[in-house]
C-alpha cells in the first residue's frame, strides 16, 4: 500500500526554451509521464558528493606541483645527465615523501 503524502510546498524553476526541450527529452527517454515526477525522482534519489576538504585540495595541489617538478627533472636528466649520487639522493627523498603522504592520507601517522 502506498503512503500518500500531501505535497504542499512549491519550488519554481525557470528554463530557457532549449533547457526545457532538453528536460522534456529526458522525461520521455526515462518513460515518465510528467516532468514533476521525473524531476522529483531525479533530485531525491541522487546523493550529492561531499566536497573534499581544503586540506585535501591543498594535498592535490602539492601532488600537482611535485609532478611538474618531476617532469622538469626528467627533461633535465635527458639533456644533461645528473651525477648518479645526486639522482639517488633525490629519488630517496621522493620515495620518503610519497610514503609519508600515503600514510597521512590513510590516517596512519
PDB file of C-alpha atoms in Angstrom:
ATOM      1  CA  UNK A   1       0.000   0.000   0.000  1.00  0.00           C
ATOM      2  CA  UNK A   2       1.407   3.398  -0.973  1.00  0.00           C
ATOM      3  CA  UNK A   3       1.611   6.103   1.617  1.00  0.00           C
ATOM      4  CA  UNK A   4       0.217   9.254   0.028  1.00  0.00           C
ATOM      5  CA  UNK A   5       1.980  12.385   1.150  1.00  0.00           C
ATOM      6  CA  UNK A   6       0.419  15.742   0.701  1.00  0.00           C
ATOM      7  CA  UNK A   7       2.901  17.824  -1.209  1.00  0.00           C
ATOM      8  CA  UNK A   8       2.093  21.382  -0.329  1.00  0.00           C
ATOM      9  CA  UNK A   9       5.449  23.090  -0.911  1.00  0.00           C
ATOM     10  CA  UNK A  10       6.233  24.558  -4.302  1.00  0.00           C
ATOM     11  CA  UNK A  11       9.562  25.417  -5.908  1.00  0.00           C
ATOM     12  CA  UNK A  12       9.583  27.490  -9.074  1.00  0.00           C
ATOM     13  CA  UNK A  13      12.285  26.918 -11.649  1.00  0.00           C
ATOM     14  CA  UNK A  14      12.718  28.847 -14.881  1.00  0.00           C
ATOM     15  CA  UNK A  15      14.181  27.332 -18.057  1.00  0.00           C
ATOM     16  CA  UNK A  16      15.215  28.653 -21.430  1.00  0.00           C
ATOM     17  CA  UNK A  17      13.475  27.136 -24.448  1.00  0.00           C
ATOM     18  CA  UNK A  18      16.481  24.903 -25.122  1.00  0.00           C
ATOM     19  CA  UNK A  19      16.714  23.767 -21.500  1.00  0.00           C
ATOM     20  CA  UNK A  20      13.007  22.922 -21.425  1.00  0.00           C
ATOM     21  CA  UNK A  21      13.317  20.925 -24.659  1.00  0.00           C
ATOM     22  CA  UNK A  22      16.241  19.010 -23.176  1.00  0.00           C
ATOM     23  CA  UNK A  23      14.330  18.343 -19.949  1.00  0.00           C
ATOM     24  CA  UNK A  24      11.313  17.122 -21.920  1.00  0.00           C
ATOM     25  CA  UNK A  25      13.520  14.756 -23.920  1.00  0.00           C
ATOM     26  CA  UNK A  26      14.977  13.329 -20.689  1.00  0.00           C
ATOM     27  CA  UNK A  27      11.467  12.833 -19.312  1.00  0.00           C
ATOM     28  CA  UNK A  28      10.357  10.956 -22.434  1.00  0.00           C
ATOM     29  CA  UNK A  29      13.512   8.818 -22.615  1.00  0.00           C
ATOM     30  CA  UNK A  30      13.103   7.805 -18.974  1.00  0.00           C
ATOM     31  CA  UNK A  31       9.474   6.834 -19.569  1.00  0.00           C
ATOM     32  CA  UNK A  32       7.888   9.345 -17.209  1.00  0.00           C
ATOM     33  CA  UNK A  33       4.515  10.896 -17.905  1.00  0.00           C
ATOM     34  CA  UNK A  34       5.199  14.135 -16.051  1.00  0.00           C
ATOM     35  CA  UNK A  35       8.177  16.418 -15.632  1.00  0.00           C
ATOM     36  CA  UNK A  36       7.342  16.784 -11.954  1.00  0.00           C
ATOM     37  CA  UNK A  37       7.686  13.068 -11.242  1.00  0.00           C
ATOM     38  CA  UNK A  38      10.890  12.869 -13.271  1.00  0.00           C
ATOM     39  CA  UNK A  39      12.451  15.852 -11.502  1.00  0.00           C
ATOM     40  CA  UNK A  40      11.340  14.691  -8.057  1.00  0.00           C
ATOM     41  CA  UNK A  41      12.743  11.206  -8.638  1.00  0.00           C
ATOM     42  CA  UNK A  42      15.973  12.510 -10.114  1.00  0.00           C
ATOM     43  CA  UNK A  43      16.579  15.047  -7.363  1.00  0.00           C
ATOM     44  CA  UNK A  44      15.562  12.988  -4.359  1.00  0.00           C
ATOM     45  CA  UNK A  45      17.231   9.720  -5.335  1.00  0.00           C
ATOM     46  CA  UNK A  46      20.599  11.177  -6.218  1.00  0.00           C
ATOM     47  CA  UNK A  47      23.106  11.544  -3.428  1.00  0.00           C
ATOM     48  CA  UNK A  48      25.310  14.613  -3.771  1.00  0.00           C
ATOM     49  CA  UNK A  49      29.023  14.057  -3.360  1.00  0.00           C
ATOM     50  CA  UNK A  50      30.595  15.650  -0.346  1.00  0.00           C
ATOM     51  CA  UNK A  51      33.094  18.335  -1.288  1.00  0.00           C
ATOM     52  CA  UNK A  52      36.680  17.438  -0.410  1.00  0.00           C
ATOM     53  CA  UNK A  53      38.215  19.313   2.488  1.00  0.00           C
ATOM     54  CA  UNK A  54      40.536  22.250   1.913  1.00  0.00           C
ATOM     55  CA  UNK A  55      43.418  20.130   3.246  1.00  0.00           C
ATOM     56  CA  UNK A  56      42.665  17.504   0.606  1.00  0.00           C
ATOM     57  CA  UNK A  57      42.622  20.170  -2.117  1.00  0.00           C
ATOM     58  CA  UNK A  58      45.958  21.505  -0.868  1.00  0.00           C
ATOM     59  CA  UNK A  59      47.348  17.986  -0.949  1.00  0.00           C
ATOM     60  CA  UNK A  60      46.214  17.555  -4.551  1.00  0.00           C
ATOM     61  CA  UNK A  61      47.857  20.876  -5.442  1.00  0.00           C
ATOM     62  CA  UNK A  62      51.082  19.673  -3.809  1.00  0.00           C
ATOM     63  CA  UNK A  63      50.956  16.455  -5.832  1.00  0.00           C
ATOM     64  CA  UNK A  64      50.477  18.516  -8.987  1.00  0.00           C
ATOM     65  CA  UNK A  65      53.499  20.650  -8.092  1.00  0.00           C
ATOM     66  CA  UNK A  66      55.580  17.560  -7.359  1.00  0.00           C
ATOM     67  CA  UNK A  67      54.514  16.049 -10.674  1.00  0.00           C
ATOM     68  CA  UNK A  68      55.519  19.207 -12.529  1.00  0.00           C
ATOM     69  CA  UNK A  69      58.883  19.244 -10.763  1.00  0.00           C
ATOM     70  CA  UNK A  70      59.446  15.583 -11.622  1.00  0.00           C
ATOM     71  CA  UNK A  71      58.695  16.273 -15.271  1.00  0.00           C
ATOM     72  CA  UNK A  72      61.217  19.100 -15.262  1.00  0.00           C
ATOM     73  CA  UNK A  73      63.824  16.849 -13.630  1.00  0.00           C
ATOM     74  CA  UNK A  74      63.251  14.120 -16.209  1.00  0.00           C
ATOM     75  CA  UNK A  75      63.688  16.602 -19.060  1.00  0.00           C
ATOM     76  CA  UNK A  76      66.832  17.972 -17.439  1.00  0.00           C
ATOM     77  CA  UNK A  77      68.230  14.475 -16.871  1.00  0.00           C
ATOM     78  CA  UNK A  78      67.573  13.613 -20.509  1.00  0.00           C
ATOM     79  CA  UNK A  79      69.508  16.590 -21.848  1.00  0.00           C
ATOM     80  CA  UNK A  80      72.070  16.932 -19.074  1.00  0.00           C
ATOM     81  CA  UNK A  81      72.665  13.691 -17.140  1.00  0.00           C
ATOM     82  CA  UNK A  82      72.973  14.248 -13.401  1.00  0.00           C
ATOM     83  CA  UNK A  83      75.646  12.699 -11.285  1.00  0.00           C
ATOM     84  CA  UNK A  84      74.423   9.273 -10.165  1.00  0.00           C
ATOM     85  CA  UNK A  85      74.737  10.053  -6.435  1.00  0.00           C
ATOM     86  CA  UNK A  86      72.604  13.186  -6.774  1.00  0.00           C
ATOM     87  CA  UNK A  87      69.955  11.221  -8.647  1.00  0.00           C
ATOM     88  CA  UNK A  88      69.840   8.541  -5.955  1.00  0.00           C
ATOM     89  CA  UNK A  89      69.558  11.170  -3.232  1.00  0.00           C
ATOM     90  CA  UNK A  90      66.635  12.896  -4.949  1.00  0.00           C
ATOM     91  CA  UNK A  91      64.867   9.582  -5.592  1.00  0.00           C
ATOM     92  CA  UNK A  92      65.326   8.524  -1.952  1.00  0.00           C
ATOM     93  CA  UNK A  93      63.832  11.801  -0.744  1.00  0.00           C
ATOM     94  CA  UNK A  94      60.899  11.461  -3.141  1.00  0.00           C
ATOM     95  CA  UNK A  95      60.253   7.899  -2.001  1.00  0.00           C
ATOM     96  CA  UNK A  96      60.241   9.068   1.612  1.00  0.00           C
ATOM     97  CA  UNK A  97      57.825  11.918   0.836  1.00  0.00           C
ATOM     98  CA  UNK A  98      55.488   9.617  -1.073  1.00  0.00           C
ATOM     99  CA  UNK A  99      55.440   7.088   1.791  1.00  0.00           C
ATOM    100  CA  UNK A 100      54.748   9.835   4.321  1.00  0.00           C
ATOM    101  CA  UNK A 101      51.968  11.288   2.181  1.00  0.00           C
ATOM    102  CA  UNK A 102      50.333   7.891   1.710  1.00  0.00           C
ATOM    103  CA  UNK A 103      50.365   7.302   5.455  1.00  0.00           C
ATOM    104  CA  UNK A 104      48.836  10.753   6.042  1.00  0.00           C
ATOM    105  CA  UNK A 105      46.055  10.062   3.556  1.00  0.00           C
ATOM    106  CA  UNK A 106      45.266   6.743   5.189  1.00  0.00           C
ATOM    107  CA  UNK A 107      45.455   8.280   8.679  1.00  0.00           C
ATOM    108  CA  UNK A 108      48.286   6.035   9.817  1.00  0.00           C
ATOM    109  CA  UNK A 109      50.510   8.770  11.253  1.00  0.00           C
TER     110      UNK A 109
END
